[in-house]
XYZ file of C-alpha atoms in Angstrom:
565
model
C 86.121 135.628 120.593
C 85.903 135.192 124.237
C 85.812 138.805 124.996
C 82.193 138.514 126.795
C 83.308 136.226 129.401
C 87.181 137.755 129.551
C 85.104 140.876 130.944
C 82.957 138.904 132.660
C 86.075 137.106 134.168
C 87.434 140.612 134.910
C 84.557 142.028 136.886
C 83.594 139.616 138.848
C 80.053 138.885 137.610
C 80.576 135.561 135.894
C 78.831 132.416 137.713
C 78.545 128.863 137.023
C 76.161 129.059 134.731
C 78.735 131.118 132.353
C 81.228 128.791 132.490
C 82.501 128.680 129.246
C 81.838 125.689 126.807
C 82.646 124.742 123.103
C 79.195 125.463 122.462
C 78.677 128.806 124.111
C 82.137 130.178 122.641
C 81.660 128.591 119.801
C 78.408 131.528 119.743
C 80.281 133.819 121.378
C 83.193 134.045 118.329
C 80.491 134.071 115.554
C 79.182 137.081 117.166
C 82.135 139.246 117.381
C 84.219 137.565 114.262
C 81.078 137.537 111.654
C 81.509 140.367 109.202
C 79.593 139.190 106.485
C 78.220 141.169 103.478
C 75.770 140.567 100.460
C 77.557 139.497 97.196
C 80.611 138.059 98.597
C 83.325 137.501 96.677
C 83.627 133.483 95.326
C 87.097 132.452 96.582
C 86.662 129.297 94.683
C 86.134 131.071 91.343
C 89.646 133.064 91.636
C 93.297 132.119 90.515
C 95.387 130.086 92.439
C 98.311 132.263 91.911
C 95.732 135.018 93.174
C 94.635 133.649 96.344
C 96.178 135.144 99.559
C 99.386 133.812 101.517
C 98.904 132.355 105.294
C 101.594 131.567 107.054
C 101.320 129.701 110.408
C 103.883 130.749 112.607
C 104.812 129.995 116.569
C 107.655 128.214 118.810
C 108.592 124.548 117.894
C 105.529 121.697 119.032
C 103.017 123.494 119.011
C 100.593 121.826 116.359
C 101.688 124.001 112.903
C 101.703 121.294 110.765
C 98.626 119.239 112.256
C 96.803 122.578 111.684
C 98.312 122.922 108.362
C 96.803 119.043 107.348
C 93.657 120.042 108.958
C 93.371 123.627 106.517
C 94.229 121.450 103.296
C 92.148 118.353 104.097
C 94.866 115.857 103.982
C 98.014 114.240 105.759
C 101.013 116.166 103.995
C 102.958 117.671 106.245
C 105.184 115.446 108.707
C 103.515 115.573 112.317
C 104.994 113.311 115.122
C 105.887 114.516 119.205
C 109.342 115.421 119.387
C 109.602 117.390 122.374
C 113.997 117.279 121.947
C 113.709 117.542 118.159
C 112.165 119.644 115.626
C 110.405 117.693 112.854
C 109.737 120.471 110.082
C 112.719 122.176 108.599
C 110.889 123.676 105.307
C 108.016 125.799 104.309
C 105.811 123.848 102.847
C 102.574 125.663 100.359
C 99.262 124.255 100.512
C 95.341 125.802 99.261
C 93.232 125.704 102.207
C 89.713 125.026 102.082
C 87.977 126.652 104.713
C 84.321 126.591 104.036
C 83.865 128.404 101.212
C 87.034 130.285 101.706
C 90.074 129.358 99.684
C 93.587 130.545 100.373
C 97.114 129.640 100.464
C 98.563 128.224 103.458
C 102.028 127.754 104.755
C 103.434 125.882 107.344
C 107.254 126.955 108.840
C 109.477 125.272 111.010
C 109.595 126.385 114.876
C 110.548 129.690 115.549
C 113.335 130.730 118.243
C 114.715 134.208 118.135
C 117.674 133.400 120.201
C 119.429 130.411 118.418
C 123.179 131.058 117.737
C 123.896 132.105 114.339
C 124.898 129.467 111.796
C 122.834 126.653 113.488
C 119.916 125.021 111.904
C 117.483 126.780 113.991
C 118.801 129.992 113.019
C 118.919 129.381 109.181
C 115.311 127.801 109.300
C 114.337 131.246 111.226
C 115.997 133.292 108.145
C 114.260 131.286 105.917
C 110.368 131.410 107.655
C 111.417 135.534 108.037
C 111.874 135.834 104.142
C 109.077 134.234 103.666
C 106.949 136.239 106.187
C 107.552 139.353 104.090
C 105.793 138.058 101.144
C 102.786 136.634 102.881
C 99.592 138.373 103.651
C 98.058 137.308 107.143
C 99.963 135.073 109.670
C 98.404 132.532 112.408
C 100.037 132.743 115.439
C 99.991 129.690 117.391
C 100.290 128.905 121.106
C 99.833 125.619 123.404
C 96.918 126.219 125.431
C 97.641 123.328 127.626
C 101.571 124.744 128.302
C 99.473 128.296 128.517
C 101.926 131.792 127.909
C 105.755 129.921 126.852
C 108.388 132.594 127.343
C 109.307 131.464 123.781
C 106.004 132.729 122.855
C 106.945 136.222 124.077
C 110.252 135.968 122.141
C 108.415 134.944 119.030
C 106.077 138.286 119.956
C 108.761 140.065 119.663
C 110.298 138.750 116.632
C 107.456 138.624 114.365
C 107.225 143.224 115.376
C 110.533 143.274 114.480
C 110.437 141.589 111.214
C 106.713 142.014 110.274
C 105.558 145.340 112.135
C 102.498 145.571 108.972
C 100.935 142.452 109.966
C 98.628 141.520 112.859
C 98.478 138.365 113.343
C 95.733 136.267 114.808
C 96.805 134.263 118.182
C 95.084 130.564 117.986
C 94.907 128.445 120.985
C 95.752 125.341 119.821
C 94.887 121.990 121.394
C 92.611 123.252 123.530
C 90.031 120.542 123.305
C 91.114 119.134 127.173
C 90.085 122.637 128.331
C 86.838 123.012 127.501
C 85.377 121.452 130.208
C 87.559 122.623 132.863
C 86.691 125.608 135.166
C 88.080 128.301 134.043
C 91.120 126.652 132.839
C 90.409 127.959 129.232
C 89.654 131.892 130.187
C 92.801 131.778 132.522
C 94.873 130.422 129.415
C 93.191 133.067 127.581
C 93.951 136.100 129.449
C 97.605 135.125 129.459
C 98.017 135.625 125.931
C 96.857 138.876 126.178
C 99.810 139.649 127.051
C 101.319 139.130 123.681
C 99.550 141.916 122.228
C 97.729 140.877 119.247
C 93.996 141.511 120.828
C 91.411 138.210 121.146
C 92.657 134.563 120.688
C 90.522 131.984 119.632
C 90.522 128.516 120.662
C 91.113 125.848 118.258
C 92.236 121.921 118.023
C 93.896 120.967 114.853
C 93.816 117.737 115.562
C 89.966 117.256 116.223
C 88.926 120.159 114.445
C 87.148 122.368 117.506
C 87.313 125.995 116.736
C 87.452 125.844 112.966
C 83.802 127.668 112.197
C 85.003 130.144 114.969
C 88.780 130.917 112.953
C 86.685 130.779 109.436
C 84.785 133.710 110.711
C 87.768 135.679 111.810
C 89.504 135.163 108.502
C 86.536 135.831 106.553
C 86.651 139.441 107.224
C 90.469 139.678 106.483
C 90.664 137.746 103.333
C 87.874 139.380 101.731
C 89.239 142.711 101.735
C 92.305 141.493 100.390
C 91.060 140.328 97.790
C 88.650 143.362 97.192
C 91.573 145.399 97.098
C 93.386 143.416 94.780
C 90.791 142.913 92.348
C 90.456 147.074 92.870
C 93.596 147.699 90.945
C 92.662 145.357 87.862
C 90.170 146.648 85.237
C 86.889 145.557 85.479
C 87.494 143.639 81.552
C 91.109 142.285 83.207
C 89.240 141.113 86.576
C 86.710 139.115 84.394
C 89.261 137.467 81.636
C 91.980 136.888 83.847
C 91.000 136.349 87.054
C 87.851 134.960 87.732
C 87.152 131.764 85.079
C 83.974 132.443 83.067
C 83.180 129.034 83.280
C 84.629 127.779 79.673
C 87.292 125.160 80.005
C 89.203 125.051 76.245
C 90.815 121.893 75.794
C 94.330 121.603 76.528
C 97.149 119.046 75.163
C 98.558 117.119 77.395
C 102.019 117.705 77.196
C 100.844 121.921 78.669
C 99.073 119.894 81.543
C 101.137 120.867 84.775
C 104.408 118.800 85.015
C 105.157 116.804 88.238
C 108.757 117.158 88.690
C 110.477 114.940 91.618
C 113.933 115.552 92.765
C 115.350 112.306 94.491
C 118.630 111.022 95.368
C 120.632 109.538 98.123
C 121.381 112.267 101.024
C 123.669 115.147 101.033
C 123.768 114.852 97.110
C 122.497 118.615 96.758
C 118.615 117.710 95.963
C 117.293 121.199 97.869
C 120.232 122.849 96.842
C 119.170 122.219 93.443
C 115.494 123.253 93.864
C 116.464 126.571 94.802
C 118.335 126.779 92.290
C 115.345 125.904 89.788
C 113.162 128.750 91.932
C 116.216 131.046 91.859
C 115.046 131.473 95.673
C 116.271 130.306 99.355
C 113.396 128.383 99.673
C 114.390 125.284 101.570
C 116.924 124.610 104.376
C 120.292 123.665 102.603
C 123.544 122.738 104.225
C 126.302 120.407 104.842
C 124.443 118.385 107.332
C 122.843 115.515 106.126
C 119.272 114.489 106.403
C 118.064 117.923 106.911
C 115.050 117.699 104.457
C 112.359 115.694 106.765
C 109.102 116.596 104.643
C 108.406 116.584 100.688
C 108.605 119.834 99.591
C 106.094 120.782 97.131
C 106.251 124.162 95.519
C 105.026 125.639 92.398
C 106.768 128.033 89.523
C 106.005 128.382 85.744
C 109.002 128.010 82.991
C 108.564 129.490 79.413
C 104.723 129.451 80.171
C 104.260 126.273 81.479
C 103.437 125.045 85.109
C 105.701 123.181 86.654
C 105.278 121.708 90.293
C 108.869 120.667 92.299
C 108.545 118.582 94.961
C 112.070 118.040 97.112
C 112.099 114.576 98.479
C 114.147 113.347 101.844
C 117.570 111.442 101.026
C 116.396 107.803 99.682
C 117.132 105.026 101.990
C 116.161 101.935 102.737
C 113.991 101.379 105.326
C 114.915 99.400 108.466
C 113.631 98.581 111.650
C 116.096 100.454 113.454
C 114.686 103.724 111.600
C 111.517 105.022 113.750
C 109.462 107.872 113.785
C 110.016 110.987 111.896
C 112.633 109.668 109.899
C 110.971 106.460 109.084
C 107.834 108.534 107.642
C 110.287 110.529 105.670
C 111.502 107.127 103.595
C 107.693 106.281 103.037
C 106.584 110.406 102.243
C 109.456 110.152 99.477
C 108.440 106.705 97.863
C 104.536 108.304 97.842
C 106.144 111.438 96.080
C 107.604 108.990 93.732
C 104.457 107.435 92.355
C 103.018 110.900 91.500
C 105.530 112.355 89.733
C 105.488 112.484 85.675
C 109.150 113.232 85.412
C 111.991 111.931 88.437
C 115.070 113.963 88.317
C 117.861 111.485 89.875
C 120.721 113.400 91.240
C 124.107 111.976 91.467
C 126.667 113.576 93.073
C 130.241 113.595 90.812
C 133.104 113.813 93.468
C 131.638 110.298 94.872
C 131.205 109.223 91.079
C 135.328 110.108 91.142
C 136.113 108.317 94.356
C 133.769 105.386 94.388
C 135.243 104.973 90.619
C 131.458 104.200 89.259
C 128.377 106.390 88.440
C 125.552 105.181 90.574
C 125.380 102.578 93.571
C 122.537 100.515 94.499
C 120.242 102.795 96.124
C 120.756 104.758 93.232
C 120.164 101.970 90.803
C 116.741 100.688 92.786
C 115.785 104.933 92.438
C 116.038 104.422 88.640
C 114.913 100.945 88.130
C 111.265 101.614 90.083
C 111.324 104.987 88.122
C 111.015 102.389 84.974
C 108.454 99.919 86.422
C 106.517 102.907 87.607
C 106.291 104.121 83.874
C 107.969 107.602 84.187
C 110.298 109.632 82.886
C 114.070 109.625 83.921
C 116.109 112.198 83.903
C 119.611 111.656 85.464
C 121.586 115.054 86.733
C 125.111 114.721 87.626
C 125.774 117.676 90.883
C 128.683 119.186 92.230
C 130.892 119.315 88.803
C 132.432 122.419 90.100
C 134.216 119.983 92.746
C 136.383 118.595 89.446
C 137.598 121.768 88.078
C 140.533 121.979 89.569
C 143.936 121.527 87.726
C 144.606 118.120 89.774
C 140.671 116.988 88.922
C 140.670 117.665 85.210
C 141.374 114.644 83.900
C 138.365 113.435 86.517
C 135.873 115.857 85.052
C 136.704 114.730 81.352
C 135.611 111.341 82.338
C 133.091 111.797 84.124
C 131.207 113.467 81.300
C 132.033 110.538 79.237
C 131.608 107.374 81.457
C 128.576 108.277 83.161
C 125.988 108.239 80.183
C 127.900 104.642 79.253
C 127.457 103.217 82.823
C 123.756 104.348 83.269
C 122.853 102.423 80.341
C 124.586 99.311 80.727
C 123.134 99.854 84.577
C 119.295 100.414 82.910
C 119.561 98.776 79.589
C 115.005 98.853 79.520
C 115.450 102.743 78.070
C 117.748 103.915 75.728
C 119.105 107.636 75.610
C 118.339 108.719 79.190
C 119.573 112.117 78.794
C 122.317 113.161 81.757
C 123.058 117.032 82.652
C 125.949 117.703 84.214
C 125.609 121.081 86.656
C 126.849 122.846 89.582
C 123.351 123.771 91.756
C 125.577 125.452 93.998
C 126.913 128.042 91.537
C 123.830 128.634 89.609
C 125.112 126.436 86.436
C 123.445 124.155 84.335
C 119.143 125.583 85.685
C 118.245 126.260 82.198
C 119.770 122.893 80.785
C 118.018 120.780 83.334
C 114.787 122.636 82.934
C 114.916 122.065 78.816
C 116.197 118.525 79.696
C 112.970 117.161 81.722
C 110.368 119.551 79.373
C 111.720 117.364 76.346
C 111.172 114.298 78.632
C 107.970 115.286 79.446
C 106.485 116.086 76.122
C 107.943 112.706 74.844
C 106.154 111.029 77.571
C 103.032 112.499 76.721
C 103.245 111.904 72.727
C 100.755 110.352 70.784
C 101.381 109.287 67.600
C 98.722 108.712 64.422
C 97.437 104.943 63.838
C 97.699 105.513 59.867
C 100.921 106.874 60.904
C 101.974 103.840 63.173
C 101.246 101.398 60.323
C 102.932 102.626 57.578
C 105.581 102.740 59.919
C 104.974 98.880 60.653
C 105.030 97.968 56.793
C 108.789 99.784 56.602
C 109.638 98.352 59.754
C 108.919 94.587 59.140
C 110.307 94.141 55.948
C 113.265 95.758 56.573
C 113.781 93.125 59.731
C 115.578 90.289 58.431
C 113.775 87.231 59.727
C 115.740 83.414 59.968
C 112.538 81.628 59.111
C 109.783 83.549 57.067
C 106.992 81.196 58.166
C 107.691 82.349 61.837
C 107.458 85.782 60.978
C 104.469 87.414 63.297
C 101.289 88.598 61.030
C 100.661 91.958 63.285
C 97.094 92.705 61.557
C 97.738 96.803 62.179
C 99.040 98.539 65.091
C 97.773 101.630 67.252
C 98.499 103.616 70.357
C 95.513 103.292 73.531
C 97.485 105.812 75.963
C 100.166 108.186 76.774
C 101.988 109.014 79.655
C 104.080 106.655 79.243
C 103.270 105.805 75.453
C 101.260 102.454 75.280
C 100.748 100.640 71.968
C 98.774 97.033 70.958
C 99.547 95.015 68.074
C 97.249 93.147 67.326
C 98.247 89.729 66.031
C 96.577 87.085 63.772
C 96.261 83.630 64.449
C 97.333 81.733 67.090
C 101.151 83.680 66.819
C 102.602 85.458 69.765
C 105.439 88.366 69.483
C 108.463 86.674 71.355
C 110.437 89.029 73.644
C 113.183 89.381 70.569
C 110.004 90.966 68.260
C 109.137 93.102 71.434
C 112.557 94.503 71.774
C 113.127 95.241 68.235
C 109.797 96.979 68.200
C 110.625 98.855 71.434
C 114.190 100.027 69.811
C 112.505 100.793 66.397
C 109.463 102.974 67.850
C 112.762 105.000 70.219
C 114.514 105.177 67.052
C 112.314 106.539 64.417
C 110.130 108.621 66.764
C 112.730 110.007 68.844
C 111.344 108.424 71.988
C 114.500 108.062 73.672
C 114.809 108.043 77.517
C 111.086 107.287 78.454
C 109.556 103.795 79.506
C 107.359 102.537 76.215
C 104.899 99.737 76.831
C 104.110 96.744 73.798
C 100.585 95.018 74.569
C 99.447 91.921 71.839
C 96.166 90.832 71.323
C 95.215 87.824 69.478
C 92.516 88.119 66.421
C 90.782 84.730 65.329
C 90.731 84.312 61.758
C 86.957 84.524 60.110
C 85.031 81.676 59.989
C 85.055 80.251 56.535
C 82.126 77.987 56.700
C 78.703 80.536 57.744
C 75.927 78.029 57.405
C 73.434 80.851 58.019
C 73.312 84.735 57.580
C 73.578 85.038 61.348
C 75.921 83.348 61.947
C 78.000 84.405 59.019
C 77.429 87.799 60.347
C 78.644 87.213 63.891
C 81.418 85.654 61.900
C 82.588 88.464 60.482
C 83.677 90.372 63.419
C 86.600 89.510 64.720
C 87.037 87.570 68.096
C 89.320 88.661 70.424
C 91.027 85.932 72.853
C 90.735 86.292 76.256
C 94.233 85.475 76.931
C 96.470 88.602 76.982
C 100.197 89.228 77.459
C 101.164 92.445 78.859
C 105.170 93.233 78.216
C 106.450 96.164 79.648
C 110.047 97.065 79.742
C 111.137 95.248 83.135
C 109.255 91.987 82.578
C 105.808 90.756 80.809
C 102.558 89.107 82.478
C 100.519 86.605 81.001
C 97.028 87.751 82.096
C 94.195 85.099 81.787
């Protein structure tokens, strides 16, 4: 793009009539960047895991993570003007849609070559150069209202030094003030020549300008990739395993893709702990606090199954002292929350020792929503290595025991949460945890037979010893409507409503005899009328005969029932 009125620029020969516009270098880029054959490969037929790795790249505030929303079509990544601060810390995975083309898209914190070794800066550079060798393409990005940063130059140089096979493309970003200036976009133009890389092309992530121009210029790139890829697979393998063949088999719900949410207060060891479960330096860890900002999402498969990890920001309240980035980091974690199937609540076990109890408030408002919300808890007790120590081993002894006591006399609504106790730091206790919250999981999905359920009920109600026999409820049968979390109805006859004591002994009998321990269950009742006895005509005897459900319905969950009407 742009190199018709570069030259132009360059000779002399451009007038005012080819001043450049969005429209006519909008042309312009399709022109040059269009490389487009017949039978093009269907990006949005292949793999995930198969897709190709993009990783936006360039100095600190210059628009990464507003293009990396704009590439995945929604607001994920933290974006807010912090000219003294740098908002993203992690590299965060995305799939781009891009037209038709699909990829996978990363977004890294600000680069700068020269930060002094051991500083945040310089570990979030380590961590976006690791990555950089196991990505495919990269997007350079530049201000093109600051024009050519000397940052930008050192960032030149950097990505040659640790990336020499990959030429990245330079994107003018924010460059929707320029268009109708003068000149002003050429002139910022032919200053980033200078960097090396051949054409940029002018984009806005935040209006979305340029986007048909940098979907023409990755077209080209991606697609023989992918051609090459798909080159080294049989033709049988390329049609079984990596393109679908349009049959979707049925698939239990407990193999569906876990959500897995790490949360926790901060500096408890919640990133340390999800690379750990990757077995990679994936996110920034250290013993600042606060320094995960965004929710990390990130993807890896366990004994066959998918599991998704999403790192949350240290949970804290939110007050309205706490502004900007920080403040969207408190909300970004309690989203995170709602969408996870399984929450992972770290603790961490020298403040267990000194604060002489297992969880404090924050902790026990992390837990208690985790119940209301209907999902699995798993509780994970960090930094045990901290209490092996000949003066600490009387600590670590009880620890192990007092902790599973205090959490549930703290949550008494589930019984058996299960509690790992692990050093993320050394490595110990990955396998346990992962075992731990695929149990969880599967037990939150479970469905259970209604034939099954009710011969359950007989044994179960007869074996209750009841004070007054007339009182006793007459549950006509009992079923299951839902999983995740397990959801049953009894339905009751008469005018006769469970109490919360019949609830509870349900609730502990269903956790008992179905091994349903440490997952939220839910107990709906529904009223059946008795059939009417009287019929005076074959209608009406036969509308008689089906049963009549009330409109009145009580809801009772484990944290407190509604009486809907």
């Amino acid at each position: 793009m742009l190199r018709l009125v570069l030259l132009q620029a360059r000779t002399g020969t451009r007038s005012r009539k080819l001043t450049p516009s969005f429209t006519s270098l909008h042309v312009i880029a399709r022109g040059f960047c269009t490389h487009e054959k017949k039978g093009a490969l269907d990006f949005t037929r292949i793999e995930v895991q198969r897709l190709p790795r993009v990783l936006i790249i360039g100095r600190p505030n210059v628009g990464k993570s507003a293009l990396f929303n704009r590439l995945i079509r929604r607001r994920e990544a933290l974006v807010y003007n912090t000219p003294e601060d740098h908002v993203t810390h992690d590299i965060r995975e995305g799939l781009a849609k891009l037209g038709d083309l699909r990829f996978r898209v990363l977004d890294s914190a600000g680069i700068e070559a020269q930060a002094c070794s051991g500083t945040i800066l310089h570990r979030t550079t380590s961590i976006t150069a690791h990555v950089l060798n196991n990505s495919h393409l990269a997007l350079f990005l530049t201000d093109a209202r600051a024009g050519l940063h000397p940052l930008d130059l050192e960032v030149a140089k950097w990505l040659r030094r640790h990336a020499p096979q990959i030429k990245p493309i330079v994107a003018m970003n924010k460059s929707e003030s320029l268009f109708d200036s003068d000149g002003s976009l050429v002139s910022a133009a032919n200053e980033l020549y200078q960097l090396g890389f051949g054409d940029p092309i002018a984009i806005s992530a935040e209006t979305g300008l340029g986007m048909p121009d940098l979907y023409h210029c990755l077209r080209p790139l991606l697609h023989q990739h992918m051609l090459c890829l798909l080159n080294e697979k049989d033709e049988g393998d390329h049609e079984n395993s990596c393109i679908e063949d349009g049959r979707t088999p049925e698939i239990e719900e407990s193999k569906l893709p876990l959500q897995l949410v790490i949360v926790g207060r901060p500096n408890v060891g919640k990133s340390t702990l999800l690379n750990t479960l990757l077995q990679e330096e994936r996110v920034l860890v250290g013993p600042e606090a606060g320094l995960t900002r965004d929710s990390i999402r990130t993807e890896f498969e366990f004994q066959g199954r998918t599991i998704y990890l999403v790192d949350t920001a240290g949970w804290l309240h939110r007050t309205k002292q706490e502004k900007g980035a920080a403040s969207l980091s408190i909300m970004q974690s309690r989203k995170s929350l709602l969408r996870a199937h399984i929450i992972a609540l770290v603790l961490d076990a020298e403040e267990i020792v000194n604060a002489r109890r297992s969880m404090t408030h924050a902790e026990v408002v992390i837990a208690r929503r985790a119940v209301e919300e209907g999902r699995g808890l798993v509780v994970i007790v960090n930094k045990m290595d901290l209490l092996r120590a000949k003066d600490k081993s009387s600590s670590y002894e009880k620890v192990m025991e007092a902790v599973p006591q205090e959490i549930q006399t703290v949550i008494p609504q589930i019984t058996g949460i299960p509690v790992v106790f692990i050093s993320a730091l050394e490595g110990r206790g990955r396998t346990a945890v992962l075992h731990r919250v695929i149990d969880t999981y599967e037990k939150w999905c479970s469905r259970l037979p209604t034939a099954r359920l009710n011969r359950w009920l007989q044994k179960v109600m007869s074996r209750h010893s009841w004070k007054d026999q007339a009182a006793q409820p007459k549950i006509k049968y009992f079923t299951q409507v839902k999983a995740r979390p397990p959801t049953f109805v009894a339905f009751v006859r008469g005018k006769t409503q469970l109490s919360d004591t019949d609830i509870r002994f349900l609730t502990k009998s269903l956790k008992e005899d179905f091994d349903l321990g440490g997952i939220p269950i839910r107990i709906m009742q529904r009223s059946v009328a008795k059939k009417d006895a009287t019929g005076s005509s074959s209608s009406s005897s036969s509308k008689s005969s089906k049963p009549v459900y009330k409109v009145a319905e009580r809801v009772v969950s484990d944290k407190r029932s509604i009486l809907v009407e």
